[in-house]
Tab-separated table of C-alpha atoms in Angstrom:
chain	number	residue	atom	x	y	z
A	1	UNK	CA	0.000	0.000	0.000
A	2	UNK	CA	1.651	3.257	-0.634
A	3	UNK	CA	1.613	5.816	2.119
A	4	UNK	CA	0.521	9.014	1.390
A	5	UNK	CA	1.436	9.994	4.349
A	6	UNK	CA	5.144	10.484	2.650
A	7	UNK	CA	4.533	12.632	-0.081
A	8	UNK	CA	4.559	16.422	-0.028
A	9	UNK	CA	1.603	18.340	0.341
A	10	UNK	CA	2.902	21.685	0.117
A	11	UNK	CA	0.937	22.424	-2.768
A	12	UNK	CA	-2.156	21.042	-2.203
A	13	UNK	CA	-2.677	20.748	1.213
A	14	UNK	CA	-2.634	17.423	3.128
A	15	UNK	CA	-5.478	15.249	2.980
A	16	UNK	CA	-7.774	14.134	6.097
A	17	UNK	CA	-6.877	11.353	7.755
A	18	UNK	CA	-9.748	9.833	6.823
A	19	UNK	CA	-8.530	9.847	3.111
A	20	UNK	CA	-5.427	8.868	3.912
A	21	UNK	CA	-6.570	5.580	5.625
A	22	UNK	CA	-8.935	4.650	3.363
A	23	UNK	CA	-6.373	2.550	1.145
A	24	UNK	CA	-6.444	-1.342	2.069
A	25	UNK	CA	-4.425	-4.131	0.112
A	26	UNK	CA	-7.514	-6.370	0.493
A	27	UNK	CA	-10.687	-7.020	-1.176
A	28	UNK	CA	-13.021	-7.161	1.537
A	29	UNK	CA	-16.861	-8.353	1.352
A	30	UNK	CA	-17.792	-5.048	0.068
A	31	UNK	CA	-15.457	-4.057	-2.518
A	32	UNK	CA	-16.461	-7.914	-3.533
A	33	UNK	CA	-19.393	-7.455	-4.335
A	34	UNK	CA	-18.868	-3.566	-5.812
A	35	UNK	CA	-16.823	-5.968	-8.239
A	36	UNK	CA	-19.634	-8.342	-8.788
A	37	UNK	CA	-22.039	-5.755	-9.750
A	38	UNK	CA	-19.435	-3.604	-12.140
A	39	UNK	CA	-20.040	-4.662	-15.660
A	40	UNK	CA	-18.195	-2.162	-16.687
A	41	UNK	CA	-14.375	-1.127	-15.829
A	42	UNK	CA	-11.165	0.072	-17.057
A	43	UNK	CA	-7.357	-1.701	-16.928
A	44	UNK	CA	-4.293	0.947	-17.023
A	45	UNK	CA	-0.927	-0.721	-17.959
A	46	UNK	CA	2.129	0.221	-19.386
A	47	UNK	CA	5.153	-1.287	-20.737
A	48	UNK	CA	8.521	-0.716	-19.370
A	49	UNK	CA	9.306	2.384	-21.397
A	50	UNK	CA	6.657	3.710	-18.952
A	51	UNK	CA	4.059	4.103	-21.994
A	52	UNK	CA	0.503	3.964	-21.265
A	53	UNK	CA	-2.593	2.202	-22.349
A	54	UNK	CA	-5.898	2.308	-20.588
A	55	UNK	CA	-8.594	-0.508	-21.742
A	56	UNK	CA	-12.262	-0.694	-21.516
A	57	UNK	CA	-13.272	-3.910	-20.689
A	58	UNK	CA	-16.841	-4.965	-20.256
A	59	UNK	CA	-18.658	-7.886	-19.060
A	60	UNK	CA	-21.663	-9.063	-17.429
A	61	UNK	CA	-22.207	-8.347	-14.171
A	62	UNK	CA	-19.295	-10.777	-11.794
A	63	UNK	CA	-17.141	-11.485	-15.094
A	64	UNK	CA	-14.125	-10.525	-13.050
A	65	UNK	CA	-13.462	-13.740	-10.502
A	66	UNK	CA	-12.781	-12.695	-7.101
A	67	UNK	CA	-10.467	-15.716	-6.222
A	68	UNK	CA	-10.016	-14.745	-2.263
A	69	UNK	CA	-9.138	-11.466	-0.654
A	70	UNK	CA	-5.647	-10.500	-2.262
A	71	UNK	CA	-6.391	-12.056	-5.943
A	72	UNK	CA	-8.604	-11.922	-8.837
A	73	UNK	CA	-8.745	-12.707	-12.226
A	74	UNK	CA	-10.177	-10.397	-15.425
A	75	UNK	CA	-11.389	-12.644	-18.095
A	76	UNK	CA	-9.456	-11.109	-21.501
A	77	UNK	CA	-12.210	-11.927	-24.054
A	78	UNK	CA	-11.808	-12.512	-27.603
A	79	UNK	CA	-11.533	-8.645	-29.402
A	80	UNK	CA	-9.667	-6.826	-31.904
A	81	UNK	CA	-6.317	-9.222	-31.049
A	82	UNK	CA	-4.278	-5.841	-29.912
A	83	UNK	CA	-3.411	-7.370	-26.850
A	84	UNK	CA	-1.853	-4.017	-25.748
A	85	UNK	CA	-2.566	-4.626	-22.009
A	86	UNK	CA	-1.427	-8.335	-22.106
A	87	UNK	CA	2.160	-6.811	-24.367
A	88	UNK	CA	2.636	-4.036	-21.543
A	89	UNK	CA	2.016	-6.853	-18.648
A	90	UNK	CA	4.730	-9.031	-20.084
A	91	UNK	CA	7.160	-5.824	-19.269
A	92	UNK	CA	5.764	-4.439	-16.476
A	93	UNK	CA	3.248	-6.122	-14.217
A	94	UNK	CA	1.985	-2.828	-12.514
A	95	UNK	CA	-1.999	-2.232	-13.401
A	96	UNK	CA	-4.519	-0.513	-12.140
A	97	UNK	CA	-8.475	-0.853	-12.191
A	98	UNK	CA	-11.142	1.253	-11.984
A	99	UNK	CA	-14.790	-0.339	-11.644
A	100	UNK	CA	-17.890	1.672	-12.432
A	101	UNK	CA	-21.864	0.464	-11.269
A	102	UNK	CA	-24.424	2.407	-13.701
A	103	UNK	CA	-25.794	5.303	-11.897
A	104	UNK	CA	-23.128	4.950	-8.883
A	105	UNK	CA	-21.062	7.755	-8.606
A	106	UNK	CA	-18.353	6.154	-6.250
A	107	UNK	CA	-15.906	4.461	-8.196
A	108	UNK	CA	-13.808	1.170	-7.104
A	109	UNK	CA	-9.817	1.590	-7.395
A	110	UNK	CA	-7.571	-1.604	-7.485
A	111	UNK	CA	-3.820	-0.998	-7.975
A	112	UNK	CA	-1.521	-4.265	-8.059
A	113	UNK	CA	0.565	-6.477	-9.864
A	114	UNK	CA	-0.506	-8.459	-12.946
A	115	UNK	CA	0.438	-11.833	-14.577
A	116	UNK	CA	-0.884	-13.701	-17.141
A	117	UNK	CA	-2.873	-17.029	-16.503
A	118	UNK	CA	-3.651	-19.836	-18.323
A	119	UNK	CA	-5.374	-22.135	-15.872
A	120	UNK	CA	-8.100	-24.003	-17.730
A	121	UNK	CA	-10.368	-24.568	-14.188
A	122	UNK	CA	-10.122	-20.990	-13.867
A	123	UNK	CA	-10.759	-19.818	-17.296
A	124	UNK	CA	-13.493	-22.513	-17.828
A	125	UNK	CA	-15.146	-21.019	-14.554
A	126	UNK	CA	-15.434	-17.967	-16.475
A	127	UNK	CA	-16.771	-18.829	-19.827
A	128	UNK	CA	-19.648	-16.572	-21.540
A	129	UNK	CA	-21.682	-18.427	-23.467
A	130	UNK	CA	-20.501	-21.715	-23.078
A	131	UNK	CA	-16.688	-20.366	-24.212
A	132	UNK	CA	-13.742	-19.878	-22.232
A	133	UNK	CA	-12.046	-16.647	-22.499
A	134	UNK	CA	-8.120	-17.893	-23.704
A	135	UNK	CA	-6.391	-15.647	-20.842
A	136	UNK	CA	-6.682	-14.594	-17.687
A	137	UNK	CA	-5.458	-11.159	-15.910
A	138	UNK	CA	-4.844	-12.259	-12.665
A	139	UNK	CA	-3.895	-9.387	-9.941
A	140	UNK	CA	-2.077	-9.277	-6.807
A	141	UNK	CA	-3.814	-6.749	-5.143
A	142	UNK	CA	-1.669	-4.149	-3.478
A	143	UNK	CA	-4.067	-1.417	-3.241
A	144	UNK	CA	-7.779	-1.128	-2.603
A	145	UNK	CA	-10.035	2.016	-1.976
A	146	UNK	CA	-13.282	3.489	-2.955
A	147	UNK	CA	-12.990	6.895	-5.082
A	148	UNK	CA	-15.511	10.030	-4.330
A	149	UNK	CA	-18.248	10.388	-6.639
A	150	UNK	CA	-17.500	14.290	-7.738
A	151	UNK	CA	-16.029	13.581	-11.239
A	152	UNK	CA	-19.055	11.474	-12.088
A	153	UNK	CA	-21.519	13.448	-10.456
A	154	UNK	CA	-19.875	17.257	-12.043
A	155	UNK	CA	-19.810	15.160	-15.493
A	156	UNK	CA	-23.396	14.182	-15.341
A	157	UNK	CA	-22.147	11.001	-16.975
A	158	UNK	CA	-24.915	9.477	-15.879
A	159	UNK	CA	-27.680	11.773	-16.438
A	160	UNK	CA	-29.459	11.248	-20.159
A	161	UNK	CA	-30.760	14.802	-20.404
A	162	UNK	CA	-27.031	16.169	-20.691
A	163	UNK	CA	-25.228	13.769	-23.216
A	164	UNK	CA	-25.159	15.384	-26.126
A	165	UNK	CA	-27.043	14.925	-29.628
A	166	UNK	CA	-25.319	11.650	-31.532
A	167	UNK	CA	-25.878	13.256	-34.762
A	168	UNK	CA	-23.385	16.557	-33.404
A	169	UNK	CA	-20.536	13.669	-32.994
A	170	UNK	CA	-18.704	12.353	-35.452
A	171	UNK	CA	-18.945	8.297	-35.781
A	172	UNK	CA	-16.886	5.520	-34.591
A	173	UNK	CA	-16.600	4.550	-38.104
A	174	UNK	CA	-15.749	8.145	-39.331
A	175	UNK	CA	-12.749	8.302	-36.858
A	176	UNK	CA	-11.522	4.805	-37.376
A	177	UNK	CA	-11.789	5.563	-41.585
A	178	UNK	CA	-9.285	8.793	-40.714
A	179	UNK	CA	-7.039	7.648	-38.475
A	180	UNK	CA	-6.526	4.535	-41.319
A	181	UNK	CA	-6.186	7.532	-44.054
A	182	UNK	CA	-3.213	9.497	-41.437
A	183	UNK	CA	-1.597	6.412	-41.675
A	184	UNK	CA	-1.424	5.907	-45.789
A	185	UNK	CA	-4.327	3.535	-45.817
A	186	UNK	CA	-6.741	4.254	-49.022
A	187	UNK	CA	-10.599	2.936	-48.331
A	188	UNK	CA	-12.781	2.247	-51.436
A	189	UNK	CA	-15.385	4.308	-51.633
C-alpha cells in the first residue's frame, strides 16, 4: 500500500486522515461485491518504457473472478487481437483498475501487480456463453479504496438529459476511416 502519508503536500494541502486511511491491500466483502455488480471497468498498464494504455473492458455483471481477498482474475475476451494490455504486462506487471456500477457515482480503485494465466479450471469457470475466455489477468492486489463520486456526479455522466445529440458527434466509423487515411491507408469508396 503506498503511504501518502510520505509525499509532499505543500501544494495542495494534506489530505484528512480519513482519506489517507482509506487505502487497504484487500478485497473485503464489500469491494467484492462492488466488483460483482461492475459490468463495466477500465485496466491501465504500461510497458517498461513507462508508456501507457488504458482498456475498456466490459462484461456481465461478476465477469471478473474474485479468487479470495488479495487475488482476482479479469477474463481477456476474444476482441480486436491488440493485446496491448497483455504486451505491456509481459514488461511491467503494474496495473490498475477502476470499476464503475451504472448510476453509482463512487468508483472502485484496485492498484496491483498483474500476470498472465492460463489455468483451464479458472478460465473454464469464467466462460460466456458456453466459451472460455483464452487468458486470464490475474492481480495481486496491493491497493484497494473506494474513489468520491465528484467527477461522475460534475460530469453528469450518468444523467441522459445532458449527453449530447449523436448526430453533433462524429462516428466511430468516421474516426476509425481517418485515423486509417493518417496512416497511408486508401478505403474504397
Amino acid at each position: 500500500m503506498r503511504l501518502l502519508q510520505k509525499r509532499n503536500f505543500a501544494i495542495v494541502g494534506t489530505p484528512h486522515e480519513h482519506v489517507i486511511k482509506k487505502n487497504t491491500s484487500l478485497i473485503d466483502e464489500h469491494c467484492k461485491r462492488f466488483i460483482e455488480m461492475s459490468p463495466l471497468f477500465f485496466l491501465s498498464s504500461s510497458n517498461a518504457e513507462g508508456e501507457c494504455d488504458v482498456s475498456p473492458k466490459g462484461d456481465f455483471p461478476s465477469g471478473v473472478q474474485v479468487l479470495n481477498n488479495k487475488q482476482l482474475v479479469i477474463p481477456d475476451r476474444p476482441g480486436n487481437k491488440r493485446v496491448d494490455s497483455i504486451i505491456n504486462i509481459l514488461s511491467n506487471p503494474h496495473v490498475g483498475l477502476l470499476f464503475l456500477i451504472p448510476g453509482l457515482g463512487e468508483v472502485l480503485r484496485i492498484n496491483g501487480r498483474a500476470t498472465i494465466i492460463k489455468n483451464p479450471e479458472i478460465l473454464s469457470s469464467m466462460s460466456l456463453k458456453g466459451k472460455p475466455p483464452l487468458l486470464g489477468i490475474g492481480v495481486d492486489v496491493e491497493e484497494c479504496f473506494i474513489h468520491c463520486p465528484r467527477a461522475l456526479y460534475q460530469s453528469k455522466v450518468w444523467n441522459s438529459d445532458s449527453w449530447p445529440d449523436k448526430a453533433d458527434l462524429p462516428s466511430s466509423l468516421e474516426i476509425f476511416h481517418a485515423a486509417l487515411r493518417h496512416n497511408g491507408v486508401e478505403l474504397k469508396k
